[in-house]
Coordinates of C-alpha atoms in Angstrom, one line a residue:
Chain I
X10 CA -22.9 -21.0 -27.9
X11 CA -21.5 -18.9 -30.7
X12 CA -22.9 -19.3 -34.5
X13 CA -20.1 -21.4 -36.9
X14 CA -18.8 -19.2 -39.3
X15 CA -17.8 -19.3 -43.0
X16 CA -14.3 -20.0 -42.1
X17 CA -14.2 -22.9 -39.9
X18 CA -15.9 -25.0 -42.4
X19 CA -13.3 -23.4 -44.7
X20 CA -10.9 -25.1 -42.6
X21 CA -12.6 -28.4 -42.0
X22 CA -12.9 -28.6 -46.0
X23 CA -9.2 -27.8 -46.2
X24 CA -8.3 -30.5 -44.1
X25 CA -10.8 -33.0 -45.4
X26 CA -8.6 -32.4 -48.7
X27 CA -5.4 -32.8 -47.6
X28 CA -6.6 -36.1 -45.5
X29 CA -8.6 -37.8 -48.5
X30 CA -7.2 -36.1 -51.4
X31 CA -4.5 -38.1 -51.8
X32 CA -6.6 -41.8 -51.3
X33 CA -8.9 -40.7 -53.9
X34 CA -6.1 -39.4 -56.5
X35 CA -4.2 -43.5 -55.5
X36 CA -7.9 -44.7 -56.1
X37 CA -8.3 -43.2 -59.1
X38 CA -5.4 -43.5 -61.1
X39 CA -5.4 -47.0 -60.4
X40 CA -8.2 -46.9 -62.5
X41 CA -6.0 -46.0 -65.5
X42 CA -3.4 -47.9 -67.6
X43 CA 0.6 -47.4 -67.0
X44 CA 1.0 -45.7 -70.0
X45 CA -1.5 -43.0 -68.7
X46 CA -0.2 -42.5 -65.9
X47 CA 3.5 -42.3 -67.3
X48 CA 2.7 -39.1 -69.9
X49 CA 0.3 -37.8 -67.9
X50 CA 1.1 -38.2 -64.5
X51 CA -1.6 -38.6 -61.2
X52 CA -5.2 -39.0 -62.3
X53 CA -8.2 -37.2 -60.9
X54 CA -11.2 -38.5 -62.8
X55 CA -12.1 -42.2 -63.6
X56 CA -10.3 -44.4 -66.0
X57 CA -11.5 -47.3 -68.1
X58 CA -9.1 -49.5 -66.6
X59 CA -10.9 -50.2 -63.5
X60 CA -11.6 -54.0 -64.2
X61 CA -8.1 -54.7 -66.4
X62 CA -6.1 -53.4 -63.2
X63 CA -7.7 -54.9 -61.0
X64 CA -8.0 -58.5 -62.6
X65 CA -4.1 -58.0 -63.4
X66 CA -2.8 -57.2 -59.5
X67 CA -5.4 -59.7 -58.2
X68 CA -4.2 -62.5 -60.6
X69 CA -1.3 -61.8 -62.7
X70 CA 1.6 -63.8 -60.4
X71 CA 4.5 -61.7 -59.7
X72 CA 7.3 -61.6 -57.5
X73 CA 10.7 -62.4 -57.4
X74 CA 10.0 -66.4 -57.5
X75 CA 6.8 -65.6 -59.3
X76 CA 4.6 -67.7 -57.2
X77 CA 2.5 -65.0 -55.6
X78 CA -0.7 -63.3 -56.7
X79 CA -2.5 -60.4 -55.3
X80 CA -5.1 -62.6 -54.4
X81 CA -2.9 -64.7 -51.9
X82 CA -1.8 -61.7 -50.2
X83 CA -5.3 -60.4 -49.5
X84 CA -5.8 -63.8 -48.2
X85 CA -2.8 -63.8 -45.7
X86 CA -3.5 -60.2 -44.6
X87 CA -6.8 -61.4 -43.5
X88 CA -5.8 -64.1 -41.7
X89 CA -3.2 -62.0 -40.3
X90 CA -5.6 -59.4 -39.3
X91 CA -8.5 -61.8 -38.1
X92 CA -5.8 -64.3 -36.4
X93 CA -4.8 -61.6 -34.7
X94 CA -7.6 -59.9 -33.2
X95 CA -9.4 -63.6 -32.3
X96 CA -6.2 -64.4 -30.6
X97 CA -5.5 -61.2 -28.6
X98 CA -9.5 -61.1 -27.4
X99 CA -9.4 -65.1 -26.5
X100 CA -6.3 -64.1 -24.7
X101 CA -6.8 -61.3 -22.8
X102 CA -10.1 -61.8 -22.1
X103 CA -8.6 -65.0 -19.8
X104 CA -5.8 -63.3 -18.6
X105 CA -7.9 -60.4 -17.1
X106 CA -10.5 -62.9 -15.8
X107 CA -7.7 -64.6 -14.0
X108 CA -6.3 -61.4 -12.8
X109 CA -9.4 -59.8 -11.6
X110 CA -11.5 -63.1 -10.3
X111 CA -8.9 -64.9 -8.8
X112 CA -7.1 -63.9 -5.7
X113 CA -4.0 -66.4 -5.4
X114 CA -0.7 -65.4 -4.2
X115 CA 1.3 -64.9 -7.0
X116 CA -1.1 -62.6 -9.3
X117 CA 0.7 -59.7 -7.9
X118 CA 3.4 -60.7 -10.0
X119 CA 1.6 -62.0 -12.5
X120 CA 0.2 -58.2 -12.8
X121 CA 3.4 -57.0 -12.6
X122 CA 5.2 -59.5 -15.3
X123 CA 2.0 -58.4 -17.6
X124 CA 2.3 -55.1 -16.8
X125 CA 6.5 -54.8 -18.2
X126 CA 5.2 -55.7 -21.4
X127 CA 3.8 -52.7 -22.1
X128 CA 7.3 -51.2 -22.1
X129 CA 9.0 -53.3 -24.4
X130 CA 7.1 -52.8 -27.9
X131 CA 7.7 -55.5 -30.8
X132 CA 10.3 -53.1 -32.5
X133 CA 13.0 -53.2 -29.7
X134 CA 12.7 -56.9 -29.1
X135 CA 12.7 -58.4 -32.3
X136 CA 16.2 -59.7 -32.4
X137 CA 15.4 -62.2 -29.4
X138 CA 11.6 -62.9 -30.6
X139 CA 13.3 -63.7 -34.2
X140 CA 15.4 -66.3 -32.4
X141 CA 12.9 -67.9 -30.6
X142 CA 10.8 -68.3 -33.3
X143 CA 14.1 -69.3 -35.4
X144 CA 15.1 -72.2 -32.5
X145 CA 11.5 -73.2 -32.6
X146 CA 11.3 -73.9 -36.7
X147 CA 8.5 -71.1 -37.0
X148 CA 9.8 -69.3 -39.5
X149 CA 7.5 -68.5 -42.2
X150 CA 4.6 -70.3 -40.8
X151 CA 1.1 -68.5 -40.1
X152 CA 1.8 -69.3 -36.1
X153 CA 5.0 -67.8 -36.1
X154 CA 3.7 -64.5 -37.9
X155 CA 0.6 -64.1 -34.9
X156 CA 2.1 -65.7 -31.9
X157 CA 4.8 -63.8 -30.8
X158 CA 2.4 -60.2 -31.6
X159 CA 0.3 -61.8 -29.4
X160 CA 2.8 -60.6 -26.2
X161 CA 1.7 -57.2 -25.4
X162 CA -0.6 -56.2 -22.5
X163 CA -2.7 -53.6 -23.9
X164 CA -6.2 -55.4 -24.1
X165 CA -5.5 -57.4 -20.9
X166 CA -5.9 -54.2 -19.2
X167 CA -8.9 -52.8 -21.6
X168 CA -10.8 -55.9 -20.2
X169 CA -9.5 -56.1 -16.4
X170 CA -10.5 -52.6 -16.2
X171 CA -14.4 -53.6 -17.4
X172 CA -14.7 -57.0 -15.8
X173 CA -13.9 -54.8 -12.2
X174 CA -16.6 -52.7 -13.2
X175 CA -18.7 -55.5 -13.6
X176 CA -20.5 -55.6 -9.8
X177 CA -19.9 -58.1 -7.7
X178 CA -23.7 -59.1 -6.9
X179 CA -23.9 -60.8 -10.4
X180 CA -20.9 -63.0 -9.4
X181 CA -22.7 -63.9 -5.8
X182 CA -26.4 -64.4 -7.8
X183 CA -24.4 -67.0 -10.1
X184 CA -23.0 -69.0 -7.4
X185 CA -25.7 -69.2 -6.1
X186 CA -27.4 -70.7 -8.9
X187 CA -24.6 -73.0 -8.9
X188 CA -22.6 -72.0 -12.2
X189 CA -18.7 -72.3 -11.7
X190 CA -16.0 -70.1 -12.6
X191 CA -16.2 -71.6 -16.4
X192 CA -19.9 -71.0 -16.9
X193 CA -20.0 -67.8 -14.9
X194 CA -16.9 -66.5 -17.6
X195 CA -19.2 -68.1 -20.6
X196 CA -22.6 -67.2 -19.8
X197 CA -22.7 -64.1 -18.0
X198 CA -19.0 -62.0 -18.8
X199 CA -18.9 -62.8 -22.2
X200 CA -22.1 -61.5 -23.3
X201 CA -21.4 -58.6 -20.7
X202 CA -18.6 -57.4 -23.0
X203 CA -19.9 -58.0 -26.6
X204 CA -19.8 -54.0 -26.9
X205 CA -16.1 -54.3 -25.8
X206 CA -15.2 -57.3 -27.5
X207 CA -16.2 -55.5 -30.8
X208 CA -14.4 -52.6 -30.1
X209 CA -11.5 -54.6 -29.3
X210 CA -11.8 -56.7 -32.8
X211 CA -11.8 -53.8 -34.8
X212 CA -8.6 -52.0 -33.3
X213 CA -6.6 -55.3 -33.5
X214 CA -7.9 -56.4 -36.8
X215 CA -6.5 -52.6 -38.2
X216 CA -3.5 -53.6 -36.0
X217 CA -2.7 -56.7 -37.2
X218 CA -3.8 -55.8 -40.9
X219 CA -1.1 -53.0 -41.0
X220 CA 1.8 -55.0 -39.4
X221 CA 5.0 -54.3 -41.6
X222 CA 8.1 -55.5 -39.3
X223 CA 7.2 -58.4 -37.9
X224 CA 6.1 -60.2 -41.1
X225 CA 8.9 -58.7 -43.3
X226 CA 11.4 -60.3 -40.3
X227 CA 9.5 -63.6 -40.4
X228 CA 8.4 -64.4 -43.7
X229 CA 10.7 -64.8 -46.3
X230 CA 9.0 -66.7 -48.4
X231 CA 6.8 -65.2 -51.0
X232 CA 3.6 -67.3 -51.0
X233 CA 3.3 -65.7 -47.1
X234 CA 3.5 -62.4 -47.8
X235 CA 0.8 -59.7 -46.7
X236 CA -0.3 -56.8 -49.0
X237 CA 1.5 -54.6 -46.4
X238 CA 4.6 -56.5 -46.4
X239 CA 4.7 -56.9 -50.4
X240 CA 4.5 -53.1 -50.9
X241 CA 8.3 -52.4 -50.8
X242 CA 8.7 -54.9 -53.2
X243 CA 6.0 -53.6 -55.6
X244 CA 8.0 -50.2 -55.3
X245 CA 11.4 -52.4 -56.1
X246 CA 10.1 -54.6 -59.3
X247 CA 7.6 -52.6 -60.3
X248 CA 8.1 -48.6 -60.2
X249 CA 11.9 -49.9 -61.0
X250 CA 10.5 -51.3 -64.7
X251 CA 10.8 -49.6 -67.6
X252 CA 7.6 -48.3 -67.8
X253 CA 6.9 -48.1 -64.4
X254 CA 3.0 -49.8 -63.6
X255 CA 2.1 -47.2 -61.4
X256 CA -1.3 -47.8 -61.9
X257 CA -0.7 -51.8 -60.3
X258 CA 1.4 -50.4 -58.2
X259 CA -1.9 -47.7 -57.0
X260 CA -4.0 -50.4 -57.1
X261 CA -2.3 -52.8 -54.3
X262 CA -2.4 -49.6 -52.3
X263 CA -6.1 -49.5 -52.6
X264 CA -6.3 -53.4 -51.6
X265 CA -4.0 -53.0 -48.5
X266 CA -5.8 -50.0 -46.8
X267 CA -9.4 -50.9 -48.0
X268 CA -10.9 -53.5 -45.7
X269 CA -9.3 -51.2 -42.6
X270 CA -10.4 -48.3 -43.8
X271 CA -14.2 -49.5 -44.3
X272 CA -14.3 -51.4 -41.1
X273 CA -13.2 -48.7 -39.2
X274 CA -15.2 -46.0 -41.1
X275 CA -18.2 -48.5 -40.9
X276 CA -18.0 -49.2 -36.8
X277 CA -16.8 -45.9 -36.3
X278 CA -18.5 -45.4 -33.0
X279 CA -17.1 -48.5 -31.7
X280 CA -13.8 -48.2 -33.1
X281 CA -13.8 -44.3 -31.5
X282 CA -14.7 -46.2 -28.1
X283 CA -12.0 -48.8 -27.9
X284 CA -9.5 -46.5 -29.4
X285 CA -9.8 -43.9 -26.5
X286 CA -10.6 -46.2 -23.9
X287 CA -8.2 -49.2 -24.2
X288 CA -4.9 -47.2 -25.5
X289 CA -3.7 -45.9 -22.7
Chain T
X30 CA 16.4 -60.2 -21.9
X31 CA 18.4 -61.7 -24.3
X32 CA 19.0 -58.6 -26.3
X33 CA 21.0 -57.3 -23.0
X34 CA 23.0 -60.5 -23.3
X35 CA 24.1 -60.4 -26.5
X36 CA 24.8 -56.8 -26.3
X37 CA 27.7 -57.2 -24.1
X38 CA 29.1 -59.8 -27.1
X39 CA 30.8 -59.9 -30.4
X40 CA 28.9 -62.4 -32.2
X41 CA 30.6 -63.5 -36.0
X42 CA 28.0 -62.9 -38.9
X43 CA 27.2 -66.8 -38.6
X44 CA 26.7 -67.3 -35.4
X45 CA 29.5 -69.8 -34.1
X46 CA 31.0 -67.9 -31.9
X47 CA 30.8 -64.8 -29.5
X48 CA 33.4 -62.8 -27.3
X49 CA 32.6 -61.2 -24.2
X50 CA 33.6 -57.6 -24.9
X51 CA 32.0 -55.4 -22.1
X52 CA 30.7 -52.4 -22.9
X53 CA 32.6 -51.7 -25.9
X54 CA 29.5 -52.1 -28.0
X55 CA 27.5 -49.2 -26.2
X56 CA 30.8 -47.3 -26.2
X57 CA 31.3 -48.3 -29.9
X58 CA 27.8 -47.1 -30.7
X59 CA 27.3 -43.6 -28.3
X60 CA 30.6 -42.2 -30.1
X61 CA 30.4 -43.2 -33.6
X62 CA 29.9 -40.0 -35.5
X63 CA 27.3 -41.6 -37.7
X64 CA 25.3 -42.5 -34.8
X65 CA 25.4 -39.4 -33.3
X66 CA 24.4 -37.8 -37.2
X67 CA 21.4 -40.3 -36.7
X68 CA 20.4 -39.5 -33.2
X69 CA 19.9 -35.6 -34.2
X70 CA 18.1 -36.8 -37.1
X71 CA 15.4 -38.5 -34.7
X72 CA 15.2 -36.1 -32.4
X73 CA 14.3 -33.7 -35.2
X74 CA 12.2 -35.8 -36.7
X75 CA 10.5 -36.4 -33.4
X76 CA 9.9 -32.8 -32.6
X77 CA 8.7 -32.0 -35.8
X78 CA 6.1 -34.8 -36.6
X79 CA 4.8 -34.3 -32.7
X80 CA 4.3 -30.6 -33.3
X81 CA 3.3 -30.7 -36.5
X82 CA 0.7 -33.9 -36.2
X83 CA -0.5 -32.4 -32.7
X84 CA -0.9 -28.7 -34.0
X85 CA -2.9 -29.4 -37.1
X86 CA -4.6 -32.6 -35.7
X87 CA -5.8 -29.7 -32.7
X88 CA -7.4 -27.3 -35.2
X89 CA -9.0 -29.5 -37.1
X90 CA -10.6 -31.2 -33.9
X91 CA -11.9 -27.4 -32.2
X92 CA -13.1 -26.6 -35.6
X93 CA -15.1 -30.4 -36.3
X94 CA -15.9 -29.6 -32.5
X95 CA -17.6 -26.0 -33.5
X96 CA -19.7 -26.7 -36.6
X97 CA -23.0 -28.1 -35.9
X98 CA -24.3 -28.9 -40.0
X99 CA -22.0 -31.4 -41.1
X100 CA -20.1 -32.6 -38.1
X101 CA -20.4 -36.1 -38.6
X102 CA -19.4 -36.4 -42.2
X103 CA -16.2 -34.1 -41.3
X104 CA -15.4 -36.4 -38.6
X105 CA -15.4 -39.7 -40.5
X106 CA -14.0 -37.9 -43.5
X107 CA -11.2 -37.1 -41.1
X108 CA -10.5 -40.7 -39.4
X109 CA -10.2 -42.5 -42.1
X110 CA -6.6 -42.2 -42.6
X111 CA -5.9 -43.7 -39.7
X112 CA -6.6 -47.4 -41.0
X113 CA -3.7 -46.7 -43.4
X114 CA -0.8 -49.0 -42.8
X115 CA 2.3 -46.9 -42.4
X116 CA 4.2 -48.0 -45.6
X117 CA 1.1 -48.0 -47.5
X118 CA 1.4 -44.2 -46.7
X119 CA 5.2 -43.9 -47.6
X120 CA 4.1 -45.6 -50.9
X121 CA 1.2 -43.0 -51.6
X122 CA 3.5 -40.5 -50.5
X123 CA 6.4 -41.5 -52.8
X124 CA 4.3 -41.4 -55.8
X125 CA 3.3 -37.5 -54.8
X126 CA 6.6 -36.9 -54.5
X127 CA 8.0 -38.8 -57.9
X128 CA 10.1 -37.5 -60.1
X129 CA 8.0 -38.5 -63.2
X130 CA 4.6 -37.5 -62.1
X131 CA 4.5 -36.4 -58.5
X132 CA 2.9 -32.9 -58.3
X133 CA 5.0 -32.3 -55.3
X134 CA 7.6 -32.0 -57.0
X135 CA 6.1 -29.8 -59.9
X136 CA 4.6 -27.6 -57.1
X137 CA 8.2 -27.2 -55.8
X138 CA 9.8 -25.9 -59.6
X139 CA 7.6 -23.5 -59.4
X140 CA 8.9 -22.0 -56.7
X141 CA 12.6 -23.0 -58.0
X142 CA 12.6 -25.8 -55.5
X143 CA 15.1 -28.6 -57.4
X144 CA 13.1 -31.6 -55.6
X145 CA 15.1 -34.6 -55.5
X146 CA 13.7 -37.1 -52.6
X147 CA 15.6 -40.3 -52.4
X148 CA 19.0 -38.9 -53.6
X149 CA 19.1 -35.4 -51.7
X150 CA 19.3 -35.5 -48.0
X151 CA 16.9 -32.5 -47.2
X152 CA 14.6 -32.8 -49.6
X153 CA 14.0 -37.3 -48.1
X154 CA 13.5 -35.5 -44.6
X155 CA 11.1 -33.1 -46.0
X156 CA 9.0 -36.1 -47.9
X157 CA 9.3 -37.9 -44.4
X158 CA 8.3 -35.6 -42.5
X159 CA 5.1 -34.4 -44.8
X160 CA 4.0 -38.2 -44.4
X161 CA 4.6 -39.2 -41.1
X162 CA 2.2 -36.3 -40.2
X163 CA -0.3 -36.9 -42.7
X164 CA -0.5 -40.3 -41.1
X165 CA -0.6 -39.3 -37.3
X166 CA -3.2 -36.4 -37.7
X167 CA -6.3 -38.4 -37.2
X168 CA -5.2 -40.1 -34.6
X169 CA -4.9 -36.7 -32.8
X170 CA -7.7 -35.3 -34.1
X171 CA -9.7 -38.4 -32.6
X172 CA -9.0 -37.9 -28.7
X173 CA -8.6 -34.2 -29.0
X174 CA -11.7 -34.0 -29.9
X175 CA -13.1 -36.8 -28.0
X176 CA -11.4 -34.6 -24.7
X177 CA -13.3 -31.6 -25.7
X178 CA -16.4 -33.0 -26.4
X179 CA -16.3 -34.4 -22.5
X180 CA -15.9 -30.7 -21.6
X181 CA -19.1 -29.6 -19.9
X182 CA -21.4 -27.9 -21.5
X183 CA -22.2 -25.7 -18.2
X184 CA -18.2 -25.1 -18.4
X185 CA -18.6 -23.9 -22.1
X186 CA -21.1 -21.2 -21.2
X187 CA -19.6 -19.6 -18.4
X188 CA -16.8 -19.4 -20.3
X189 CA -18.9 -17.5 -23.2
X190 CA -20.8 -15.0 -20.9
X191 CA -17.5 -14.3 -19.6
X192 CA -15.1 -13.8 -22.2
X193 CA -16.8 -12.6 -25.7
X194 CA -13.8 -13.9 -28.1
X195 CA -13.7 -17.0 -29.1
X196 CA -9.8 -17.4 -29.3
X197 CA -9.5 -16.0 -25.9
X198 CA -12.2 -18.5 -24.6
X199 CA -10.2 -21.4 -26.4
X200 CA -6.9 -20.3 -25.1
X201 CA -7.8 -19.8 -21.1
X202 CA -10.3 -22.4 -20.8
X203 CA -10.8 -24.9 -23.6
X204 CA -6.8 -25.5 -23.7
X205 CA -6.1 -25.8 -19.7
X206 CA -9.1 -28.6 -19.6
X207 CA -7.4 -30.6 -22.4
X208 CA -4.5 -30.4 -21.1
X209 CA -4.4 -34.4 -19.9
X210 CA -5.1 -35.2 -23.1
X211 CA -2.4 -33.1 -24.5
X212 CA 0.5 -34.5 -22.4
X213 CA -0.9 -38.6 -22.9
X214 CA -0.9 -37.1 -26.9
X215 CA 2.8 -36.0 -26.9
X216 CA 4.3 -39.3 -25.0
X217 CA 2.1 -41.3 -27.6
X218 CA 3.0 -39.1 -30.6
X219 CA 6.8 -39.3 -29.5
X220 CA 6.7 -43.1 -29.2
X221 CA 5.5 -42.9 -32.8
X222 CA 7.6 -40.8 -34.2
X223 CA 10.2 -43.0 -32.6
X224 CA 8.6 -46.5 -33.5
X225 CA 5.9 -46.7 -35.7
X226 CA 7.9 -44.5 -38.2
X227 CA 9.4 -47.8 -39.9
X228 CA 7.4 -48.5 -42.3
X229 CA 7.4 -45.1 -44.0
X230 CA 11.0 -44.6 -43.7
X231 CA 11.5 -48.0 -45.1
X232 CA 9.5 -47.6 -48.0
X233 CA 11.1 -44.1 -48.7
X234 CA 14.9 -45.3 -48.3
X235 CA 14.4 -48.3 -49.5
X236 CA 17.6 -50.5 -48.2
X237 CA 19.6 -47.8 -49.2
X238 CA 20.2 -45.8 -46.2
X239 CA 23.8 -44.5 -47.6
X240 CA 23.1 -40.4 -48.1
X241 CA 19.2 -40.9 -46.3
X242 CA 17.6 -39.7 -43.7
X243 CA 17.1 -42.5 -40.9
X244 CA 16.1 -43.0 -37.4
X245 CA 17.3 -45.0 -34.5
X246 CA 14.8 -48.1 -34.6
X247 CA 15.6 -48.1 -38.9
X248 CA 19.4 -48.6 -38.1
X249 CA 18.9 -51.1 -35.4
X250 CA 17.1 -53.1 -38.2
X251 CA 20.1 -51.6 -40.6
X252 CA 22.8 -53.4 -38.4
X253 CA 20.8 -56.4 -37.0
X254 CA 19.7 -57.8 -40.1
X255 CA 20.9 -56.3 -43.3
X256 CA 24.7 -55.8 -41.6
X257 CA 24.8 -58.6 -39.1
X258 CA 25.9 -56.6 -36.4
X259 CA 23.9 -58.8 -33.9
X260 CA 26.0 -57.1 -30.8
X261 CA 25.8 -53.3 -31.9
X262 CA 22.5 -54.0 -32.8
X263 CA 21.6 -55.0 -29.8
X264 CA 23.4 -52.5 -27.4
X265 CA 21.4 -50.0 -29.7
X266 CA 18.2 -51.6 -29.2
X267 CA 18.8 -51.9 -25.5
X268 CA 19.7 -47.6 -25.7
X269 CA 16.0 -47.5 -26.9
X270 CA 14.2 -49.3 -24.4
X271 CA 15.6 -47.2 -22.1
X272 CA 14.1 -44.2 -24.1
X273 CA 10.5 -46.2 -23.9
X274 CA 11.2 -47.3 -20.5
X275 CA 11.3 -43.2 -19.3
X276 CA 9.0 -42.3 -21.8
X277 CA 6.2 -44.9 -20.3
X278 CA 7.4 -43.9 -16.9
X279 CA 5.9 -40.4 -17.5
X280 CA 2.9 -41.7 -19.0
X281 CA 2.4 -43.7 -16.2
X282 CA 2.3 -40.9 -13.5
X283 CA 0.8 -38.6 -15.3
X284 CA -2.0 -41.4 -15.7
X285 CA -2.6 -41.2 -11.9
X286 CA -2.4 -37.3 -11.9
X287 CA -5.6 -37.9 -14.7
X288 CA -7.7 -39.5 -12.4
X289 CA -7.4 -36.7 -10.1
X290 CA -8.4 -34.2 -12.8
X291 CA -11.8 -36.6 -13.0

């Protein structure tokens, strides 16, 4: 192998500081106050505003109805994001099981029906999910935001591609201990795939976090909003004001990409693994 | 299926009734001059965020995939963008490129770049642009370097007895071998571009697409539900599927022709 030279870390730094640079400069002048931030403009060193900013977004109710607090948002973004993942797993961890353990004559086309959802992403059939959900009276309710997200094949085929790796004398050995297909799927697949499971978790739960058109279509009403789906509206009340809270507006940044950001910095491995091997 | 349906119909803004109309809502939308306007603007915007977000994310993925001291800190330094929701990005991005305190837009006075995003048409594209690649980079920069880390070692030293530069090494060996990863890269990077673009435009345009920059999937939102255009809106939407439908149908055999590389 060749010796690294001066240059590629040259490089590496270059793009570390074009990819975190501007995090850190949103993190930081969040910790300033609005004033600050209006004569001086983006902040590179810490403020003494750290706690007041925070306390304000977190608390301070804002909005156009002025029933929502930062607070509520980081609650629904996490149900959002944790609804989400525990719902696609539960689901596609079934769906697989039925598609790789059971052979009955229609799972051809059950493959197949699966299979066309991978072509039709959320963005080009909103207009008729948005109806459904309208006809069914879901409309800014928590079920209504996860469900119809919920229809997309990816992690089906993440898991029927490990449970057919899974060999097939472990399925005989259970039989013939006399566990049926429930307690062969609960005892012996599911702790097969706790590596996969977490992998899985942590790409939907960034997934689910970071939605932006499905909740801005469905939810309508403040007290549901996401800190993903409230950031236009920061830009419009806020940023719009007189003196524009830039700092606030910094600081809701921070909240919407930090628990994403650490989990997948934190279970990078994993995350690295389920990235490269489910999305395809 | 029921966007197909209501895309051969005229549908009032509330609903009560619809007229069968044909095709006239395709034909209505493929020679409208401001769709057409739109339509380039994608395809622009496609090429260059792919290039752009596969070029840089390609550098920085041989150079993490070179260094031995430091490797790991580079790498998650590099990831972590990823998590970032796209309009969480437009909104950092926005505020770089603020008229009040942006550096951007100081940066560009001092070369005697007048920057005006939101109100001049270039200069939106140009903000665009700068974040949708910022955002797509580490997702680039984690399989390419993922597919050249599976390169053999064995592979890698042949290559270096044989050829003594490094650039030549990289460009007859290192770069044919990732080619798989390359091609599944562009479709995904194009479907991006295409889709996942949204929230970034959104935030940047902000409702007011009038003199702005926006794509195909930003004025299928535009006409469904800001304009109640449920028909156009829907022959549109139907137009992109068949984009995603071809666009998956080369992921898909290029997919098998991966298994033979293996």
């Amino acid at each position: 192998m060749h010796k690294t030279t001066f240059s590629d870390h040259l490089i590496l730094l270059f793009g570390v500081f074009i990819m975190v640079g501007p995090i850190f400069v949103a993190f930081m002048t969040s910790t300033h106050d609005a004033i600050d931030v209006h004569m001086k403009g983006l902040q590179v060193a810490w403020g003494d505003d750290f706690v007041d900013t925070y306390k304000e977004v977190l608390t301070k109710k804002g909005g156009f109805t002025g029933d929502v607090t930062g607070a509520r948002m980081v609650m629904n973004s996490f149900i959002l994001g944790i609804g989400f993942a525990v719902g696609k797993i539960v689901l596609s961890m079934l769906a697989a099981y039925g598609l790789v353990y059971f052979r009955s004559r229609f799972s051809t086309l059950f493959f197949w029906m699966i299979f066309t959802t991978l072509l039709l992403p959320l963005e080009v059939r909103i207009l008729p999910s948005y109806d459904v959900m309208t006809k069914l009276g879901l409309v800014n309710t928590y079920t209504g935001l996860i469900v119809p997200l919920l229809a997309s094949a990816t992690g089906t085929f993440f898991f029927r591609q490990f449970f057919k790796s899974v060999p097939d004398e472990l399925l005989e050995a259970a039989r013939i201990d006399g566990a049926g297909p429930f307690k062969f799927f609960i005892d012996i697949l599911v702790p097969l795939s706790k590596t996969m499971i977490a992998a899985i978790f942590i790409i939907m739960f960034v997934y689910g976090w970071n939605q932006y058109l499905w909740p801005m279509i469905m939810t309508n009403e403040e007290s549901f909003y996401t800190l993903v789906r409230g950031i236009k509206q920061i830009l419009l009340v806020w940023v719009g004001s007189q003196i524009p809270e830039y700092n606030q507006a910094f600081a809701l940044a921070v909240l919407a990409m930090l628990p994403p950001v650490l989990i997948v910095v934190i279970f990078q491995s994993w995350f690295i693994k389920g990235l490269t091997e489910s999305d395809k | 299926m029921q966007a197909v349906q209501s895309s051969f119909y005229l549908e009032d803004p509330f609903g009560f009734s619809a007229t069968f109309v044909g095709f006239d809502n395709y034909i209505d939308a493929l020679t409208s001059d401001y769709y057409l306007h739109v339509a380039k603007f994608t395809l622009i915007f496609t090429i260059l965020v792919t290039f752009f977000s596969l070029a840089l994310g390609l550098l920085l993925a041989a150079k993490a995939d070179d260094v031995i001291r430091g490797s790991s800190s580079y790498k998650t330094l590099l990831i972590s963008v990823y998590a970032i929701a796209p309009p969480v990005a437009g909104l950092i991005g926005m505020m770089f490129f603020d008229q009040h305190i942006g550096p951007f837009v100081k940066m560009a006075a001092w070369f005697g770049w007048d920057m005006k995003v939101g109100i001049n048409y270039f200069d939106t594209a140009f903000a665009m642009i700068t974040v949708a690649v910022w955002k797509q980079i580490p997702y680039n920069f984690i399989f390419i370097l993922s597919g050249l880390q599976s390169i053999p070692v064995s592979v890698r030293e042949a290559a270096a007895i044989d050829n003594r530069s490094r650039f030549g090494r990289f460009w007859t060996v290192t770069l044919p071998l990732l080619a798989p990863t390359a091609f599944f890269l562009l479709i995904i990077n194009m479907t991006y571009s295409l889709f996942d673009t949204f929230g970034i435009i959104d935030v940047i345009v902000k409702d007011k697409a009038a003199n702005n920059p926006i794509t195909l999937v930003y004025k299928v939102y535009m006409d469904g539900f800001r304009g109640n255009d449920i028909g156009g809106s829907a022959a549109q939407s139907v137009i992109l599927m068949l984009i995603v439908l071809v666009l998956t149908f080369f992921q898909f055999r290029f997919i098998e022709r991966r298994v033979h590389y293996n």
